[in-house]
JSON list of C-alpha atoms in Angstrom, two decimals:
[
{"chain": "A", "resi": 9, "resn": "MET", "atom": "CA", "xyz": [0.33, 0.01, -0.15]},
{"chain": "A", "resi": 10, "resn": "SER", "atom": "CA", "xyz": [1.83, 3.63, -0.92]},
{"chain": "A", "resi": 11, "resn": "THR", "atom": "CA", "xyz": [0.62, 6.16, 0.82]},
{"chain": "A", "resi": 12, "resn": "PHE", "atom": "CA", "xyz": [0.94, 10.14, 0.17]},
{"chain": "A", "resi": 13, "resn": "ASN", "atom": "CA", "xyz": [1.96, 11.35, 3.36]},
{"chain": "A", "resi": 14, "resn": "LYS", "atom": "CA", "xyz": [5.13, 12.32, 3.80]},
{"chain": "A", "resi": 15, "resn": "GLY", "atom": "CA", "xyz": [7.10, 12.18, 7.01]},
{"chain": "A", "resi": 16, "resn": "ILE", "atom": "CA", "xyz": [10.09, 14.19, 8.08]},
{"chain": "A", "resi": 17, "resn": "ALA", "atom": "CA", "xyz": [13.13, 13.62, 5.95]},
{"chain": "A", "resi": 18, "resn": "LYS", "atom": "CA", "xyz": [15.61, 15.51, 7.42]},
{"chain": "A", "resi": 19, "resn": "ALA", "atom": "CA", "xyz": [15.32, 17.80, 10.37]},
{"chain": "A", "resi": 20, "resn": "GLU", "atom": "CA", "xyz": [17.36, 20.80, 11.57]},
{"chain": "A", "resi": 21, "resn": "VAL", "atom": "CA", "xyz": [17.18, 22.27, 14.81]},
{"chain": "A", "resi": 22, "resn": "THR", "atom": "CA", "xyz": [18.98, 25.37, 16.02]},
{"chain": "A", "resi": 23, "resn": "LEU", "atom": "CA", "xyz": [19.56, 27.38, 19.38]},
{"chain": "A", "resi": 24, "resn": "LYS", "atom": "CA", "xyz": [20.74, 30.94, 20.40]},
{"chain": "A", "resi": 25, "resn": "TRP", "atom": "CA", "xyz": [21.32, 32.81, 23.25]},
{"chain": "A", "resi": 26, "resn": "ASP", "atom": "CA", "xyz": [22.67, 35.66, 24.40]},
{"chain": "A", "resi": 27, "resn": "PRO", "atom": "CA", "xyz": [26.06, 36.45, 25.96]},
{"chain": "A", "resi": 28, "resn": "SER", "atom": "CA", "xyz": [26.53, 36.60, 29.58]},
{"chain": "A", "resi": 29, "resn": "PRO", "atom": "CA", "xyz": [26.70, 40.89, 30.58]},
{"chain": "A", "resi": 30, "resn": "LEU", "atom": "CA", "xyz": [30.58, 42.02, 30.93]},
{"chain": "A", "resi": 31, "resn": "GLY", "atom": "CA", "xyz": [32.15, 40.02, 34.03]},
{"chain": "A", "resi": 32, "resn": "ALA", "atom": "CA", "xyz": [29.60, 37.60, 34.55]},
{"chain": "A", "resi": 33, "resn": "PRO", "atom": "CA", "xyz": [29.96, 33.93, 34.14]},
{"chain": "A", "resi": 34, "resn": "ASP", "atom": "CA", "xyz": [29.36, 32.58, 30.48]},
{"chain": "A", "resi": 35, "resn": "ASN", "atom": "CA", "xyz": [26.09, 31.11, 29.45]},
{"chain": "A", "resi": 36, "resn": "ASP", "atom": "CA", "xyz": [26.61, 27.76, 27.81]},
{"chain": "A", "resi": 37, "resn": "LEU", "atom": "CA", "xyz": [24.02, 25.83, 26.73]},
{"chain": "A", "resi": 38, "resn": "ASP", "atom": "CA", "xyz": [24.27, 22.65, 24.84]},
{"chain": "A", "resi": 39, "resn": "LEU", "atom": "CA", "xyz": [21.42, 20.57, 22.52]},
{"chain": "A", "resi": 40, "resn": "ILE", "atom": "CA", "xyz": [21.44, 17.21, 22.71]},
{"chain": "A", "resi": 41, "resn": "ALA", "atom": "CA", "xyz": [19.93, 14.24, 20.97]},
{"chain": "A", "resi": 42, "resn": "ALA", "atom": "CA", "xyz": [19.07, 10.56, 22.46]},
{"chain": "A", "resi": 43, "resn": "THR", "atom": "CA", "xyz": [17.94, 8.03, 20.04]},
{"chain": "A", "resi": 44, "resn": "TYR", "atom": "CA", "xyz": [15.43, 4.93, 21.52]},
{"chain": "A", "resi": 45, "resn": "THR", "atom": "CA", "xyz": [15.45, 1.35, 20.26]},
{"chain": "A", "resi": 46, "resn": "ARG", "atom": "CA", "xyz": [11.89, -0.20, 19.31]},
{"chain": "A", "resi": 47, "resn": "ASP", "atom": "CA", "xyz": [12.77, -2.70, 22.66]},
{"chain": "A", "resi": 48, "resn": "ALA", "atom": "CA", "xyz": [13.44, 0.02, 24.90]},
{"chain": "A", "resi": 49, "resn": "PRO", "atom": "CA", "xyz": [11.61, 3.69, 23.29]},
{"chain": "A", "resi": 50, "resn": "HIS", "atom": "CA", "xyz": [11.65, 4.81, 27.03]},
{"chain": "A", "resi": 51, "resn": "GLY", "atom": "CA", "xyz": [14.44, 5.53, 29.91]},
{"chain": "A", "resi": 52, "resn": "ALA", "atom": "CA", "xyz": [18.23, 4.68, 28.72]},
{"chain": "A", "resi": 53, "resn": "PRO", "atom": "CA", "xyz": [19.45, 6.02, 25.10]},
{"chain": "A", "resi": 54, "resn": "ALA", "atom": "CA", "xyz": [20.83, 3.76, 22.35]},
{"chain": "A", "resi": 55, "resn": "TYR", "atom": "CA", "xyz": [23.10, 6.46, 22.47]},
{"chain": "A", "resi": 56, "resn": "LEU", "atom": "CA", "xyz": [23.54, 10.52, 22.48]},
{"chain": "A", "resi": 57, "resn": "VAL", "atom": "CA", "xyz": [24.39, 13.03, 20.36]},
{"chain": "A", "resi": 58, "resn": "HIS", "atom": "CA", "xyz": [26.07, 16.20, 22.39]},
{"chain": "A", "resi": 59, "resn": "PHE", "atom": "CA", "xyz": [29.18, 18.83, 22.49]},
{"chain": "A", "resi": 60, "resn": "ASP", "atom": "CA", "xyz": [31.81, 15.95, 23.59]},
{"chain": "A", "resi": 61, "resn": "SER", "atom": "CA", "xyz": [30.61, 13.26, 20.89]},
{"chain": "A", "resi": 62, "resn": "ARG", "atom": "CA", "xyz": [29.44, 15.57, 17.80]},
{"chain": "A", "resi": 63, "resn": "PHE", "atom": "CA", "xyz": [28.28, 12.60, 15.56]},
{"chain": "A", "resi": 64, "resn": "SER", "atom": "CA", "xyz": [26.25, 9.60, 15.58]},
{"chain": "A", "resi": 65, "resn": "PRO", "atom": "CA", "xyz": [27.94, 6.21, 15.10]},
{"chain": "A", "resi": 66, "resn": "ASP", "atom": "CA", "xyz": [25.89, 6.09, 11.62]},
{"chain": "A", "resi": 67, "resn": "GLY", "atom": "CA", "xyz": [26.45, 9.79, 10.60]},
{"chain": "A", "resi": 68, "resn": "THR", "atom": "CA", "xyz": [22.84, 10.14, 10.74]},
{"chain": "A", "resi": 69, "resn": "ILE", "atom": "CA", "xyz": [23.45, 13.13, 13.55]},
{"chain": "A", "resi": 70, "resn": "ASN", "atom": "CA", "xyz": [25.46, 15.54, 13.43]},
{"chain": "A", "resi": 71, "resn": "LEU", "atom": "CA", "xyz": [26.52, 18.45, 16.34]},
{"chain": "A", "resi": 72, "resn": "ASN", "atom": "CA", "xyz": [27.66, 21.21, 13.65]},
{"chain": "A", "resi": 73, "resn": "ARG", "atom": "CA", "xyz": [27.94, 23.44, 15.56]},
{"chain": "A", "resi": 74, "resn": "ASP", "atom": "CA", "xyz": [28.72, 24.35, 19.49]},
{"chain": "A", "resi": 75, "resn": "SER", "atom": "CA", "xyz": [29.09, 27.46, 21.83]},
{"chain": "A", "resi": 76, "resn": "ARG", "atom": "CA", "xyz": [30.39, 27.87, 25.53]},
{"chain": "A", "resi": 77, "resn": "THR", "atom": "CA", "xyz": [29.31, 31.47, 24.95]},
{"chain": "A", "resi": 78, "resn": "GLY", "atom": "CA", "xyz": [26.51, 32.43, 22.51]},
{"chain": "A", "resi": 79, "resn": "LYS", "atom": "CA", "xyz": [29.01, 35.23, 20.95]},
{"chain": "A", "resi": 80, "resn": "GLY", "atom": "CA", "xyz": [28.96, 35.50, 17.46]},
{"chain": "A", "resi": 81, "resn": "PHE", "atom": "CA", "xyz": [25.91, 36.12, 14.55]},
{"chain": "A", "resi": 82, "resn": "GLY", "atom": "CA", "xyz": [22.87, 33.65, 14.09]},
{"chain": "A", "resi": 83, "resn": "PRO", "atom": "CA", "xyz": [22.35, 30.21, 16.03]},
{"chain": "A", "resi": 84, "resn": "ASP", "atom": "CA", "xyz": [24.74, 29.35, 18.74]},
{"chain": "A", "resi": 85, "resn": "GLU", "atom": "CA", "xyz": [24.45, 25.61, 18.12]},
{"chain": "A", "resi": 86, "resn": "ILE", "atom": "CA", "xyz": [23.19, 23.74, 14.94]},
{"chain": "A", "resi": 87, "resn": "MET", "atom": "CA", "xyz": [22.32, 20.10, 15.35]},
{"chain": "A", "resi": 88, "resn": "THR", "atom": "CA", "xyz": [20.74, 17.87, 11.63]},
{"chain": "A", "resi": 89, "resn": "LEU", "atom": "CA", "xyz": [18.96, 14.76, 11.73]},
{"chain": "A", "resi": 90, "resn": "GLU", "atom": "CA", "xyz": [18.94, 12.89, 9.08]},
{"chain": "A", "resi": 91, "resn": "LEU", "atom": "CA", "xyz": [15.79, 10.98, 10.46]},
{"chain": "A", "resi": 92, "resn": "ASN", "atom": "CA", "xyz": [15.72, 9.11, 6.87]},
{"chain": "A", "resi": 93, "resn": "ARG", "atom": "CA", "xyz": [18.86, 7.63, 6.96]},
{"chain": "A", "resi": 94, "resn": "LEU", "atom": "CA", "xyz": [18.29, 6.24, 10.62]},
{"chain": "A", "resi": 95, "resn": "SER", "atom": "CA", "xyz": [18.08, 2.57, 10.92]},
{"chain": "A", "resi": 96, "resn": "GLU", "atom": "CA", "xyz": [14.86, 0.81, 11.61]},
{"chain": "A", "resi": 97, "resn": "THR", "atom": "CA", "xyz": [16.42, -0.35, 15.11]},
{"chain": "A", "resi": 98, "resn": "TYR", "atom": "CA", "xyz": [15.43, 2.94, 15.78]},
{"chain": "A", "resi": 99, "resn": "THR", "atom": "CA", "xyz": [12.18, 4.34, 16.15]},
{"chain": "A", "resi": 100, "resn": "ARG", "atom": "CA", "xyz": [12.57, 7.82, 18.90]},
{"chain": "A", "resi": 101, "resn": "VAL", "atom": "CA", "xyz": [14.24, 10.97, 18.95]},
{"chain": "A", "resi": 102, "resn": "VAL", "atom": "CA", "xyz": [14.02, 13.28, 21.93]},
{"chain": "A", "resi": 103, "resn": "VAL", "atom": "CA", "xyz": [16.41, 16.64, 21.69]},
{"chain": "A", "resi": 104, "resn": "GLY", "atom": "CA", "xyz": [17.10, 18.65, 24.61]},
{"chain": "A", "resi": 105, "resn": "VAL", "atom": "CA", "xyz": [18.49, 21.59, 25.44]},
{"chain": "A", "resi": 106, "resn": "VAL", "atom": "CA", "xyz": [20.62, 21.33, 28.96]},
{"chain": "A", "resi": 107, "resn": "ILE", "atom": "CA", "xyz": [22.48, 24.39, 30.50]},
{"chain": "A", "resi": 108, "resn": "GLN", "atom": "CA", "xyz": [26.21, 24.06, 32.16]},
{"chain": "A", "resi": 109, "resn": "GLN", "atom": "CA", "xyz": [26.21, 24.83, 35.45]},
{"chain": "A", "resi": 110, "resn": "GLY", "atom": "CA", "xyz": [30.15, 24.95, 35.95]},
{"chain": "A", "resi": 111, "resn": "GLU", "atom": "CA", "xyz": [29.48, 28.76, 38.28]},
{"chain": "A", "resi": 112, "resn": "GLY", "atom": "CA", "xyz": [26.55, 27.63, 40.20]},
{"chain": "A", "resi": 113, "resn": "ARG", "atom": "CA", "xyz": [22.63, 26.90, 39.62]},
{"chain": "A", "resi": 114, "resn": "LYS", "atom": "CA", "xyz": [21.52, 28.68, 36.38]},
{"chain": "A", "resi": 115, "resn": "VAL", "atom": "CA", "xyz": [18.00, 28.37, 34.75]},
{"chain": "A", "resi": 116, "resn": "PHE", "atom": "CA", "xyz": [16.43, 29.24, 31.41]},
{"chain": "A", "resi": 117, "resn": "GLY", "atom": "CA", "xyz": [15.00, 32.40, 32.75]},
{"chain": "A", "resi": 118, "resn": "GLU", "atom": "CA", "xyz": [18.34, 34.03, 33.33]},
{"chain": "A", "resi": 119, "resn": "VAL", "atom": "CA", "xyz": [19.93, 33.07, 30.06]},
{"chain": "A", "resi": 120, "resn": "GLU", "atom": "CA", "xyz": [18.77, 36.45, 27.99]},
{"chain": "A", "resi": 121, "resn": "ASN", "atom": "CA", "xyz": [17.08, 35.68, 24.28]},
{"chain": "A", "resi": 122, "resn": "THR", "atom": "CA", "xyz": [17.16, 32.08, 24.61]},
{"chain": "A", "resi": 123, "resn": "ALA", "atom": "CA", "xyz": [15.63, 30.49, 21.48]},
{"chain": "A", "resi": 124, "resn": "VAL", "atom": "CA", "xyz": [15.26, 26.98, 19.86]},
{"chain": "A", "resi": 125, "resn": "LEU", "atom": "CA", "xyz": [13.59, 26.53, 16.58]},
{"chain": "A", "resi": 126, "resn": "VAL", "atom": "CA", "xyz": [12.70, 22.97, 14.69]},
{"chain": "A", "resi": 127, "resn": "HIS", "atom": "CA", "xyz": [12.63, 22.83, 10.89]},
{"chain": "A", "resi": 128, "resn": "GLU", "atom": "CA", "xyz": [12.46, 20.74, 8.08]},
{"chain": "A", "resi": 129, "resn": "GLY", "atom": "CA", "xyz": [13.52, 22.65, 5.26]},
{"chain": "A", "resi": 130, "resn": "HIS", "atom": "CA", "xyz": [12.02, 25.88, 5.07]},
{"chain": "A", "resi": 131, "resn": "THR", "atom": "CA", "xyz": [9.15, 25.06, 6.83]},
{"chain": "A", "resi": 132, "resn": "GLU", "atom": "CA", "xyz": [9.06, 25.94, 10.65]},
{"chain": "A", "resi": 133, "resn": "LEU", "atom": "CA", "xyz": [8.07, 23.08, 12.72]},
{"chain": "A", "resi": 134, "resn": "THR", "atom": "CA", "xyz": [8.51, 24.73, 16.25]},
{"chain": "A", "resi": 135, "resn": "ALA", "atom": "CA", "xyz": [9.71, 27.81, 18.16]},
{"chain": "A", "resi": 136, "resn": "ASN", "atom": "CA", "xyz": [10.20, 28.28, 21.62]},
{"chain": "A", "resi": 137, "resn": "ASP", "atom": "CA", "xyz": [11.69, 30.89, 24.13]},
{"chain": "A", "resi": 138, "resn": "PHE", "atom": "CA", "xyz": [11.96, 28.57, 27.69]},
{"chain": "A", "resi": 139, "resn": "ALA", "atom": "CA", "xyz": [9.16, 30.88, 29.18]},
{"chain": "A", "resi": 140, "resn": "GLU", "atom": "CA", "xyz": [7.24, 28.32, 30.20]},
{"chain": "A", "resi": 141, "resn": "VAL", "atom": "CA", "xyz": [10.13, 26.34, 31.70]},
{"chain": "A", "resi": 142, "resn": "ALA", "atom": "CA", "xyz": [11.77, 29.59, 32.72]},
{"chain": "A", "resi": 143, "resn": "GLN", "atom": "CA", "xyz": [12.80, 27.94, 36.70]},
{"chain": "A", "resi": 144, "resn": "SER", "atom": "CA", "xyz": [14.48, 24.60, 34.52]},
{"chain": "A", "resi": 145, "resn": "THR", "atom": "CA", "xyz": [17.87, 24.00, 34.36]},
{"chain": "A", "resi": 146, "resn": "ALA", "atom": "CA", "xyz": [17.17, 22.03, 31.25]},
{"chain": "A", "resi": 147, "resn": "ALA", "atom": "CA", "xyz": [13.93, 20.92, 28.70]},
{"chain": "A", "resi": 148, "resn": "THR", "atom": "CA", "xyz": [13.49, 18.57, 26.00]},
{"chain": "A", "resi": 149, "resn": "VAL", "atom": "CA", "xyz": [12.25, 20.10, 22.86]},
{"chain": "A", "resi": 150, "resn": "ALA", "atom": "CA", "xyz": [11.61, 17.87, 20.31]},
{"chain": "A", "resi": 151, "resn": "GLU", "atom": "CA", "xyz": [10.29, 14.50, 19.94]},
{"chain": "A", "resi": 152, "resn": "PHE", "atom": "CA", "xyz": [10.53, 12.27, 16.49]},
{"chain": "A", "resi": 153, "resn": "LEU", "atom": "CA", "xyz": [8.22, 9.22, 16.14]},
{"chain": "A", "resi": 154, "resn": "ARG", "atom": "CA", "xyz": [8.37, 6.71, 13.10]},
{"chain": "A", "resi": 155, "resn": "ASP", "atom": "CA", "xyz": [5.17, 5.57, 12.83]},
{"chain": "A", "resi": 156, "resn": "GLU", "atom": "CA", "xyz": [3.67, 2.43, 11.98]},
{"chain": "A", "resi": 157, "resn": "THR", "atom": "CA", "xyz": [4.73, 2.85, 8.17]},
{"chain": "A", "resi": 158, "resn": "GLY", "atom": "CA", "xyz": [7.97, 3.91, 8.95]},
{"chain": "A", "resi": 159, "resn": "GLU", "atom": "CA", "xyz": [7.64, 7.50, 8.10]},
{"chain": "A", "resi": 160, "resn": "TRP", "atom": "CA", "xyz": [8.90, 10.20, 10.90]},
{"chain": "A", "resi": 161, "resn": "ARG", "atom": "CA", "xyz": [6.34, 12.42, 12.68]},
{"chain": "A", "resi": 162, "resn": "PHE", "atom": "CA", "xyz": [7.57, 15.23, 14.71]},
{"chain": "A", "resi": 163, "resn": "HIS", "atom": "CA", "xyz": [5.61, 16.24, 18.26]},
{"chain": "A", "resi": 164, "resn": "PRO", "atom": "CA", "xyz": [6.45, 19.73, 19.76]},
{"chain": "A", "resi": 165, "resn": "VAL", "atom": "CA", "xyz": [7.14, 19.19, 23.32]},
{"chain": "A", "resi": 166, "resn": "LEU", "atom": "CA", "xyz": [8.24, 21.03, 26.14]},
{"chain": "A", "resi": 167, "resn": "ARG", "atom": "CA", "xyz": [9.02, 19.79, 29.16]},
{"chain": "A", "resi": 168, "resn": "GLY", "atom": "CA", "xyz": [11.33, 21.03, 31.71]},
{"chain": "A", "resi": 169, "resn": "PHE", "atom": "CA", "xyz": [14.26, 19.42, 34.03]},
{"chain": "A", "resi": 170, "resn": "ASP", "atom": "CA", "xyz": [15.67, 20.71, 37.24]},
{"chain": "A", "resi": 171, "resn": "ALA", "atom": "CA", "xyz": [18.84, 17.95, 36.64]},
{"chain": "A", "resi": 172, "resn": "ASP", "atom": "CA", "xyz": [22.65, 18.38, 35.96]},
{"chain": "A", "resi": 173, "resn": "PRO", "atom": "CA", "xyz": [23.38, 17.49, 32.31]},
{"chain": "A", "resi": 174, "resn": "ASN", "atom": "CA", "xyz": [24.58, 13.88, 33.01]},
{"chain": "A", "resi": 175, "resn": "THR", "atom": "CA", "xyz": [20.80, 13.09, 35.10]},
{"chain": "A", "resi": 176, "resn": "PHE", "atom": "CA", "xyz": [19.10, 15.08, 32.16]},
{"chain": "A", "resi": 177, "resn": "THR", "atom": "CA", "xyz": [20.46, 12.66, 29.62]},
{"chain": "A", "resi": 178, "resn": "GLY", "atom": "CA", "xyz": [19.05, 9.80, 31.48]},
{"chain": "A", "resi": 179, "resn": "LEU", "atom": "CA", "xyz": [15.58, 11.71, 32.26]},
{"chain": "A", "resi": 180, "resn": "MET", "atom": "CA", "xyz": [14.89, 12.96, 28.99]},
{"chain": "A", "resi": 181, "resn": "GLY", "atom": "CA", "xyz": [13.32, 10.51, 27.22]},
{"chain": "A", "resi": 182, "resn": "SER", "atom": "CA", "xyz": [10.81, 8.84, 30.31]}
]
């Protein structure tokens, strides 16, 4: 049976924020993607893509830009997800944002002009400024699910967590 409904083939997630005021510790936000298998769609991810592991094992998810300060023009972090190339083993991908907590606890409401954008080509799938999770240190921002036909579907999600980066990676898919 053929279908005329095309799923999401390739998505891009961008993240931006303003640099810290002069003399203040740097704001360091990070994009993280977690993949889940058909056998274990929740809980511990099969693998993560993040600042310290910028490419998935198969090259389908890439962190193309990573900033530690928010300085520069345009997006500070960019992640590309080539969902159409992911093995059929994977049925769920969750994307999140976490604030590094090197200089004491910092929440989204304390970081100026945060914005995350998810798009496929020129089509915006979702945009968010973290206002709904202003007291959180981490948040899930997007979920991609493989449907029964094998096509990837996008689900906007904004769920805040009060967790350090290591803890968040274990919680983000729950």
